Coordinates of C-alpha atoms in Angstrom, one line a residue:
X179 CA 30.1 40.0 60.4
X180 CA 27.3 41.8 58.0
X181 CA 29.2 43.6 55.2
X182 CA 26.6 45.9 53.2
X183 CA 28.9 46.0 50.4
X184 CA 28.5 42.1 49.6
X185 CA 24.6 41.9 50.8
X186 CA 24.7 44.7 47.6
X187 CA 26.9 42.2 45.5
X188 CA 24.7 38.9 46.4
X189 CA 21.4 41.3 45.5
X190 CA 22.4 42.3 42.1
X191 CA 23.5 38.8 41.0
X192 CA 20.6 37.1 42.1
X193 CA 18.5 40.3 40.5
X194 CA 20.6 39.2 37.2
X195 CA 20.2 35.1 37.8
X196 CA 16.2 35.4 38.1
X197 CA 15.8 37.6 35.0
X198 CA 18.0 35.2 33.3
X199 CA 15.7 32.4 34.4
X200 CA 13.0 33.6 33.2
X201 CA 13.9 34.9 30.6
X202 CA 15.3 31.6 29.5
X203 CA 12.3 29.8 30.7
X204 CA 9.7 32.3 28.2
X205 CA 11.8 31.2 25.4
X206 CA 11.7 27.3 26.5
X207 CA 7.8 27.6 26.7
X208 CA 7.6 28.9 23.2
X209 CA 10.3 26.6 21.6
X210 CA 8.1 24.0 19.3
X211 CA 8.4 20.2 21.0
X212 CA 10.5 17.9 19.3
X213 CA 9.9 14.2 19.2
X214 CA 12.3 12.6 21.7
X215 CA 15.1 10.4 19.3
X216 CA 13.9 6.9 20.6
X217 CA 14.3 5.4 16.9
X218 CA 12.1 5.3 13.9
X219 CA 8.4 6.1 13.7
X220 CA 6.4 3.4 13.3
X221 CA 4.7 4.0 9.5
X222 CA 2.1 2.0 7.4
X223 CA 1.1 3.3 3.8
X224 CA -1.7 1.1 2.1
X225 CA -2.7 1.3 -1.7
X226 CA -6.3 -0.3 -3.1
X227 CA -5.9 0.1 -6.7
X228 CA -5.0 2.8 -9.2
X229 CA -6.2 3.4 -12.5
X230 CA -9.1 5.8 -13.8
X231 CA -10.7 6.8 -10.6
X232 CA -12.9 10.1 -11.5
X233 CA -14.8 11.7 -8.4
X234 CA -18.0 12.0 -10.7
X235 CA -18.4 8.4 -11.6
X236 CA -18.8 7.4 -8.0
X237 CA -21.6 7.9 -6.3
X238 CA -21.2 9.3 -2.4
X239 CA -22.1 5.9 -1.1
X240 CA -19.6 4.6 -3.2
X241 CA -16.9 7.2 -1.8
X242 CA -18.1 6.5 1.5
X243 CA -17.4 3.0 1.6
X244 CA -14.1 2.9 -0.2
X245 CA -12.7 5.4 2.0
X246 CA -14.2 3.4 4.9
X247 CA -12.2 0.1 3.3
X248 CA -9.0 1.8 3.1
X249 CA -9.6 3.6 6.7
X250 CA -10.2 0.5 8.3
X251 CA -7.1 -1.2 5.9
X252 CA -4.5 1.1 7.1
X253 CA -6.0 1.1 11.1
X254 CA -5.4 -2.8 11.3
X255 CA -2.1 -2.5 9.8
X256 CA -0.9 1.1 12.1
X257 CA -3.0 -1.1 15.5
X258 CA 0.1 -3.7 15.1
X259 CA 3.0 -1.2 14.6
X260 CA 1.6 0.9 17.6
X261 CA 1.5 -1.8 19.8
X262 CA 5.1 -2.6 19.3
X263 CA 4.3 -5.2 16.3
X264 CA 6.6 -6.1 13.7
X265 CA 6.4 -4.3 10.4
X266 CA 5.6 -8.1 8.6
X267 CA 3.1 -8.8 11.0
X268 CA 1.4 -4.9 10.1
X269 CA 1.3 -5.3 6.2
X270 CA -0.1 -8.8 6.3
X271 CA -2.7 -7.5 8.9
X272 CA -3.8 -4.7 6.4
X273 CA -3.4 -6.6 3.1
X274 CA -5.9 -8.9 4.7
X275 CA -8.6 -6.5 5.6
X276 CA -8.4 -5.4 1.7
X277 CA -9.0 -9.0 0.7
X278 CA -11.6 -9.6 2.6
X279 CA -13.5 -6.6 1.7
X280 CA -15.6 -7.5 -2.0
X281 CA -14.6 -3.6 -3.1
X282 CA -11.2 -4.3 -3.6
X283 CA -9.5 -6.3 -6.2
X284 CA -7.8 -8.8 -4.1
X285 CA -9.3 -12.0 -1.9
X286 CA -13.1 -11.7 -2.1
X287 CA -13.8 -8.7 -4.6
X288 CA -11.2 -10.5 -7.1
X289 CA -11.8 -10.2 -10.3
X290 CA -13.2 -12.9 -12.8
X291 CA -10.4 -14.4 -15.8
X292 CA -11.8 -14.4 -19.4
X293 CA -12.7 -17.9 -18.8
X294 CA -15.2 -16.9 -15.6
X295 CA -12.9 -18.2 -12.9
X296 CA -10.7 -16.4 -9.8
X297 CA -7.4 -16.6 -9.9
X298 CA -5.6 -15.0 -7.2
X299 CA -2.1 -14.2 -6.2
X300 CA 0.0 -12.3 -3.6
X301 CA 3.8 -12.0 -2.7
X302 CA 5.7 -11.2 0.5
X303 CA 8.9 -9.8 1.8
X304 CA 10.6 -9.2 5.2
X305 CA 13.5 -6.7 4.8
X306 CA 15.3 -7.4 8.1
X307 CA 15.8 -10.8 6.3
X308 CA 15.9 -10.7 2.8
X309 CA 13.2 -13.6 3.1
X310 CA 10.4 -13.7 0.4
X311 CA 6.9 -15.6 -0.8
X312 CA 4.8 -15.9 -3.6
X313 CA 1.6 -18.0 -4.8
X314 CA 0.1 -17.5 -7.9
X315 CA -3.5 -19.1 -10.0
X316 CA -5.0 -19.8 -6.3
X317 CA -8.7 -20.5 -6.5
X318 CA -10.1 -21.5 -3.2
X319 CA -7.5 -19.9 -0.4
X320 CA -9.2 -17.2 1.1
X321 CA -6.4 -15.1 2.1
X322 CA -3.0 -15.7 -0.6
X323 CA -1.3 -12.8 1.2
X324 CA -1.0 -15.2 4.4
X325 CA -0.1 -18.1 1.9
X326 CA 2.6 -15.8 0.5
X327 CA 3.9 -15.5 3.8
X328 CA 3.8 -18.9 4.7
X329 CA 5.9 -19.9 1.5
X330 CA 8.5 -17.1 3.1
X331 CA 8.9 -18.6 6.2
X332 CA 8.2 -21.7 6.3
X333 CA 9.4 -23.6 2.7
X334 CA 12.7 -24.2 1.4
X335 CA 11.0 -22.6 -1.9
X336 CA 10.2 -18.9 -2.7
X337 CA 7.2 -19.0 -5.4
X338 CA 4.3 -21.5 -5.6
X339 CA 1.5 -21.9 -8.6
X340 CA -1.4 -23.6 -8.9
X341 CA -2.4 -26.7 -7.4
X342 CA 0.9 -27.3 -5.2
X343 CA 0.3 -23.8 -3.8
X344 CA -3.2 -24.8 -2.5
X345 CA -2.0 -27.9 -1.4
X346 CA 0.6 -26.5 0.4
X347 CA -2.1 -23.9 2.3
X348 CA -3.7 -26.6 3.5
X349 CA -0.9 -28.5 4.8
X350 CA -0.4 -25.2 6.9
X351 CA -4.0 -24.8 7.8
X352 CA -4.5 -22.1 5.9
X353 CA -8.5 -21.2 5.3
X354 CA -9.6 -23.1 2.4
X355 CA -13.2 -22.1 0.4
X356 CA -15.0 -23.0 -2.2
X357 CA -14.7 -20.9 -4.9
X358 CA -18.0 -19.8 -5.1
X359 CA -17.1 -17.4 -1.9
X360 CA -15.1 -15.1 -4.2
X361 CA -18.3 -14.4 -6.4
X362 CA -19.3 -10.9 -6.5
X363 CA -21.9 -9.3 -8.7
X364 CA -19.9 -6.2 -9.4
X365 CA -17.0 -8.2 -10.7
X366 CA -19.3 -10.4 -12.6
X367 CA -20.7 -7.7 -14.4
X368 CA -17.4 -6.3 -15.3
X369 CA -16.1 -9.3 -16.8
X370 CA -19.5 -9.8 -18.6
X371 CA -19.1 -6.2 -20.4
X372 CA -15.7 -6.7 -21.1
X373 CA -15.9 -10.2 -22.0
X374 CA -14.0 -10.4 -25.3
X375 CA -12.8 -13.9 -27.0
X376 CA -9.6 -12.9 -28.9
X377 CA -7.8 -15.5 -31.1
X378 CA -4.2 -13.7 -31.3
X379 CA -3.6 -15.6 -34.9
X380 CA -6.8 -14.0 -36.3
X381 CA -8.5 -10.5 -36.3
X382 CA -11.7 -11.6 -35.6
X383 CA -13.3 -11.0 -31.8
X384 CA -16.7 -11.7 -30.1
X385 CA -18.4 -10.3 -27.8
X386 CA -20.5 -12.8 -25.7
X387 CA -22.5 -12.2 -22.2
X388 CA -25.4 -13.6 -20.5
X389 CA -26.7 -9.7 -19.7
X390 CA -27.6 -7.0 -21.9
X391 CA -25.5 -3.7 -21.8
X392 CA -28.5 -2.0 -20.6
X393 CA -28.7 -5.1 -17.2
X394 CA -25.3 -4.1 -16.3
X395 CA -23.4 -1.5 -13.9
X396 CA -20.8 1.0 -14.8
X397 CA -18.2 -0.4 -12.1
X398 CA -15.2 0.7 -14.1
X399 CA -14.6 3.3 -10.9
X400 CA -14.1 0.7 -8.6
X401 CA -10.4 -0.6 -7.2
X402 CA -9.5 -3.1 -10.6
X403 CA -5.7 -2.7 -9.7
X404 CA -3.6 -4.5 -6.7
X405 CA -3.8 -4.0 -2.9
X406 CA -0.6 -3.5 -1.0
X407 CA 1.0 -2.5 2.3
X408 CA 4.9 -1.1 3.3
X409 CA 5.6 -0.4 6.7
X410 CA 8.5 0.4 9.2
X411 CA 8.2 -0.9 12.7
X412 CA 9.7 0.6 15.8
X413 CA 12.8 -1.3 15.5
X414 CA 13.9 0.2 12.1
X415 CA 12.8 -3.2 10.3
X416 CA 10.8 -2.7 6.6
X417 CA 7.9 -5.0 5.0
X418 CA 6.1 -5.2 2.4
X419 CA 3.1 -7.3 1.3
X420 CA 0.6 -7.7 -1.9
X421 CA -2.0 -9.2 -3.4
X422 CA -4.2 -9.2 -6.1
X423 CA -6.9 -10.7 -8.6
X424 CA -5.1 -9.6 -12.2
X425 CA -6.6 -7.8 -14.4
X426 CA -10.4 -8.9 -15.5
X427 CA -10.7 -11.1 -18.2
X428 CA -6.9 -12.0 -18.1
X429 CA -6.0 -14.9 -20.0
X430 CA -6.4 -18.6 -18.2
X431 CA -3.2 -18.7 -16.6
X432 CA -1.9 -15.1 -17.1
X433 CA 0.7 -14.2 -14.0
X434 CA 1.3 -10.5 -13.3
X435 CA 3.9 -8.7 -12.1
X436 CA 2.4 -8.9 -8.0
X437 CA 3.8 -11.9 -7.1
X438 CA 7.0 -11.4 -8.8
X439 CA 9.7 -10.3 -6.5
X440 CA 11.3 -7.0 -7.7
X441 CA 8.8 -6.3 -9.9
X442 CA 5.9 -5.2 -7.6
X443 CA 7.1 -5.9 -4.8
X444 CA 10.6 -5.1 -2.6
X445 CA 11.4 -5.1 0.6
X446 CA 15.3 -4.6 1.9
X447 CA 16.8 -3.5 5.2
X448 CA 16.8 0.7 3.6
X449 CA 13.4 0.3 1.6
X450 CA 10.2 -1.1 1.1
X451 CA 8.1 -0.4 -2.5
X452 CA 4.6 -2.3 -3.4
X453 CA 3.3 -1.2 -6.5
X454 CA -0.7 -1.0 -8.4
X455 CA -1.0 -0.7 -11.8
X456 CA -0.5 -2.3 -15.4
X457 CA 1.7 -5.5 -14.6
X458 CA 3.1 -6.1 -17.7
X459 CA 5.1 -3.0 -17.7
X460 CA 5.9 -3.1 -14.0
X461 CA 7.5 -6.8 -15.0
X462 CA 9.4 -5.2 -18.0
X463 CA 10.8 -2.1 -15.9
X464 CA 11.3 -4.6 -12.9
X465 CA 9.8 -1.5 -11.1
X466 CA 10.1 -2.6 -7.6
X467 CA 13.7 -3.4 -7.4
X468 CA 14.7 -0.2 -9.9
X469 CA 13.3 1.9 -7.4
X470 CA 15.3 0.3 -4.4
X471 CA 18.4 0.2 -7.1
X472 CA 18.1 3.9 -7.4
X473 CA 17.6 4.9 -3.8
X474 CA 20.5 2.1 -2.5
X475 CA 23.1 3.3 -5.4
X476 CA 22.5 6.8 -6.0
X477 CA 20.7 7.6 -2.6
X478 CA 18.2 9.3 -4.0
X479 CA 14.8 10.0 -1.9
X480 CA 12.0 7.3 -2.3
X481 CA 10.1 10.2 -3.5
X482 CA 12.5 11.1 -6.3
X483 CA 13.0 7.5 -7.3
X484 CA 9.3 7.0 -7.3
X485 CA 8.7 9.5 -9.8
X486 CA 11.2 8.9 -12.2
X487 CA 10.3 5.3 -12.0
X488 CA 6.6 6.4 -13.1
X489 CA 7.7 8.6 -15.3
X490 CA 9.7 6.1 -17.1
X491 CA 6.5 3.6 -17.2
X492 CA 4.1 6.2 -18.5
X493 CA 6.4 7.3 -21.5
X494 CA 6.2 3.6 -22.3
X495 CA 2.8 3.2 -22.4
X496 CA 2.0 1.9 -18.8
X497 CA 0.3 3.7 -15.9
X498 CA 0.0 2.7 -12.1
X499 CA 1.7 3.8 -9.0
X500 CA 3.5 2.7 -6.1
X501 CA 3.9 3.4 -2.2
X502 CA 7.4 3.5 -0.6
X503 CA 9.0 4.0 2.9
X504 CA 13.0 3.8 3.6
X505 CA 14.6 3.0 7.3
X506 CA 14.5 6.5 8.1
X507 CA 10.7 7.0 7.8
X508 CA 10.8 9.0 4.2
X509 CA 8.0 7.8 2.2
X510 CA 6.4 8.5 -1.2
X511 CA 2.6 7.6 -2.6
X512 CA 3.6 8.5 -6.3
X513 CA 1.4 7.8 -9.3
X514 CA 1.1 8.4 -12.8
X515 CA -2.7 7.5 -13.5
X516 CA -6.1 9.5 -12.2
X517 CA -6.3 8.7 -9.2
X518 CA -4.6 5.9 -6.1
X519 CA -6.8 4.2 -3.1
X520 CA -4.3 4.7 -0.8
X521 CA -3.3 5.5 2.9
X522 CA -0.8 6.7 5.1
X523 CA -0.7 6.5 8.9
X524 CA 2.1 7.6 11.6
X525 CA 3.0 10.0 14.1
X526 CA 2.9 12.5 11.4
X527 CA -1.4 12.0 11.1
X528 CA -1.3 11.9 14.6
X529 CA -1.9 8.4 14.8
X530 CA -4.8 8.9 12.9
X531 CA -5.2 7.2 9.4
X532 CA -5.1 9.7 6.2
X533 CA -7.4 8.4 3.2
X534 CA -7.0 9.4 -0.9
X535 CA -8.2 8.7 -3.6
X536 CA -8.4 11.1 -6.0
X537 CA -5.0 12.6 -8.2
X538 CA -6.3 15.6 -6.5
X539 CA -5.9 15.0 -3.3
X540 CA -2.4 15.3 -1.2
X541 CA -3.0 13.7 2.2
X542 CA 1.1 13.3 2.7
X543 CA 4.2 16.3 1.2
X544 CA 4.9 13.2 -0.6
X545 CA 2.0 12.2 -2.1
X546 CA 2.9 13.1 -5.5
X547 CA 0.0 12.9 -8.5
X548 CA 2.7 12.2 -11.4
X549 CA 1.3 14.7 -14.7
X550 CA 0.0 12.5 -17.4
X551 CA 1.1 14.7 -20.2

């Protein structure tokens, strides 16, 4: 039987119930996205060096292709973590591009030892394990960070030198070159004009080379310090991986701090540090593992124990930098010299690789040029 009193009651609620809606439905449309919780986001950070990098020193061509090197670094890493990649398999994919591009101080653009020769080295670490792998003094493999793996996974041992490590890479079927391939002109010329004998018992030093001052480049701009990668995968799981030349005209059998485990390089199951710079102080502070130490024990940020970290090394003398990610995605690019080839990609660049150089430059909130005073 039609009641008009409850047609009246049924109009006003559904009057009330659509206003409601939309209502609701305005303030939906304007509410900011969030990213669905489906686990960590996928992150790679690179580095290419650190040192004195001053924008007027390099020429645009120069700029160019570095930036290029460290786009295409830090692409080949993020490709592996985006197709659902491990985080080991991303760093070694990135370190490798660095080695095989002549600007950067690892692989082919190594630098020359005081006694004209290549010595390379590279370490590795898989934080879901604990695993790790080192090589050091390598002179004909082309790629030590894939060595350094190698050593990881599949020896009993965790650090390798000299002529047992290239045997061992060859055993594995690891590329193996002459060392001619890691000749470069630019690094040539660097050890030429820096090319010191020193006899520590004496004060005398000579100063020898086959070029005039005049013949030669000013290549001090370029990358001189260690190439390195840190990434988080998908499932939560950290890596790190790198590799270097040394410095240039290091002693004959000089080892830095790049293949030693926990001084340049950490990975764990909360964090992941590689680190650039002057190795003899990162092997004295042990900076790898402090920073991990200080993030695990006092749960500070990677960005806070980062900095302090550099701080520390720079009132001792030392410069460099390191890059860092933790299981939960934070991340730090901290520094204490001019400048850090480094990038950073992850959902937060829109999956699109961000590139720095300069101390100038902030291409992350946590990219943190530390002051030099």
């Amino acid at each position: 039987m039609y009641s008009p009193k409850r047609d009246e009651s049924g109009g006003f609620f559904s009057l009330i119930f659509a206003r409601v809606y939309r209502l609701a439905a305005l303030v939906l449309r304007k509410r900011p996205r969030k990213r669905q919780a489906t686990g960590p986001c996928p992150t790679i950070i690179i580095h290419g060096g650190a040192g004195t990098i001053r924008k007027e020193k390099m020429t645009s061509t120069e700029e160019k292709e570095l930036r290029a090197g460290l786009y295409l670094a830090t692409e080949r890493g993020y490709a592996v973590l985006r197709s659902g990649g491990t985080a080991a398999d991303a760093v070694e994919a990135a370190v490798r591009a660095m080695e095989d591009n002549p600007l950067f101080n690892a692989g082919k653009g190594a630098v020359f030892n005081i006694k004209g020769v290549n010595q390379l080295e590279a370490s590795f670490m898989d934080g879901k394990t604990g695993a790790a792998g080192a090589a050091t003094l390598l002179t004909v493999v082309k790629n030590p960070i894939t060595l350094a793996r190698k050593v990881m996974e599949s020896s009993r041992h965790v650090f390798l030198g000299g002529a047992g490590a290239e045997d061992y890479a060859r055993e594995k079927g690891l590329d193996i070159v002459h060392p001619s391939y890691f000749w470069t002109k630019h690094r040539w010329e660097q050890h030429e004009r820096g090319f010191v004998r020193s006899d520590s018992a004496s004060t005398s030093s000579t100063r020898v080379g086959s070029l005039g001052s005049d013949e030669m480049g000013d290549y001090s701009h370029l990358p001189m310090g260690t190439v390195g990668a840190v990434a988080l995968d998908a499932a939560g799981n950290l890596a790190t991986a790198t590799s270097t030349g040394g410095m240039s005209n290091k002693w004959d059998g000089r080892i830095g701090d790049t293949p030693i485990i926990g001084a340049g390089t950490w990975a764990d199951k909360h964090i992941a540090i590689s680190g650039t710079g002057a190795g003899e102080y990162f092997i004295r502070q042990g900076t790898a593992q402090y920073i991990a130490l200080r993030a695990k024990l006092l749960g500070e940020t990677p960005a806070v124990a980062g900095e302090l970290a550099m701080l520390e090394m720079k009132s001792i003398g030392g410069d460099g930098g390191v890059i860092c990610v933790d299981s939960t995605g934070r991340l730090t690019m901290t520094f204490c010299s001019d400048g850090m080839y480094r990038g950073y990609c992850s959902e937060q660049t829109d999956h699109i690789p961000a590139i720095g150089i300069f101390g100038s430059e902030k291409i992350a909130s946590d990219d943190n040029h530390v002051a030099l005073s």
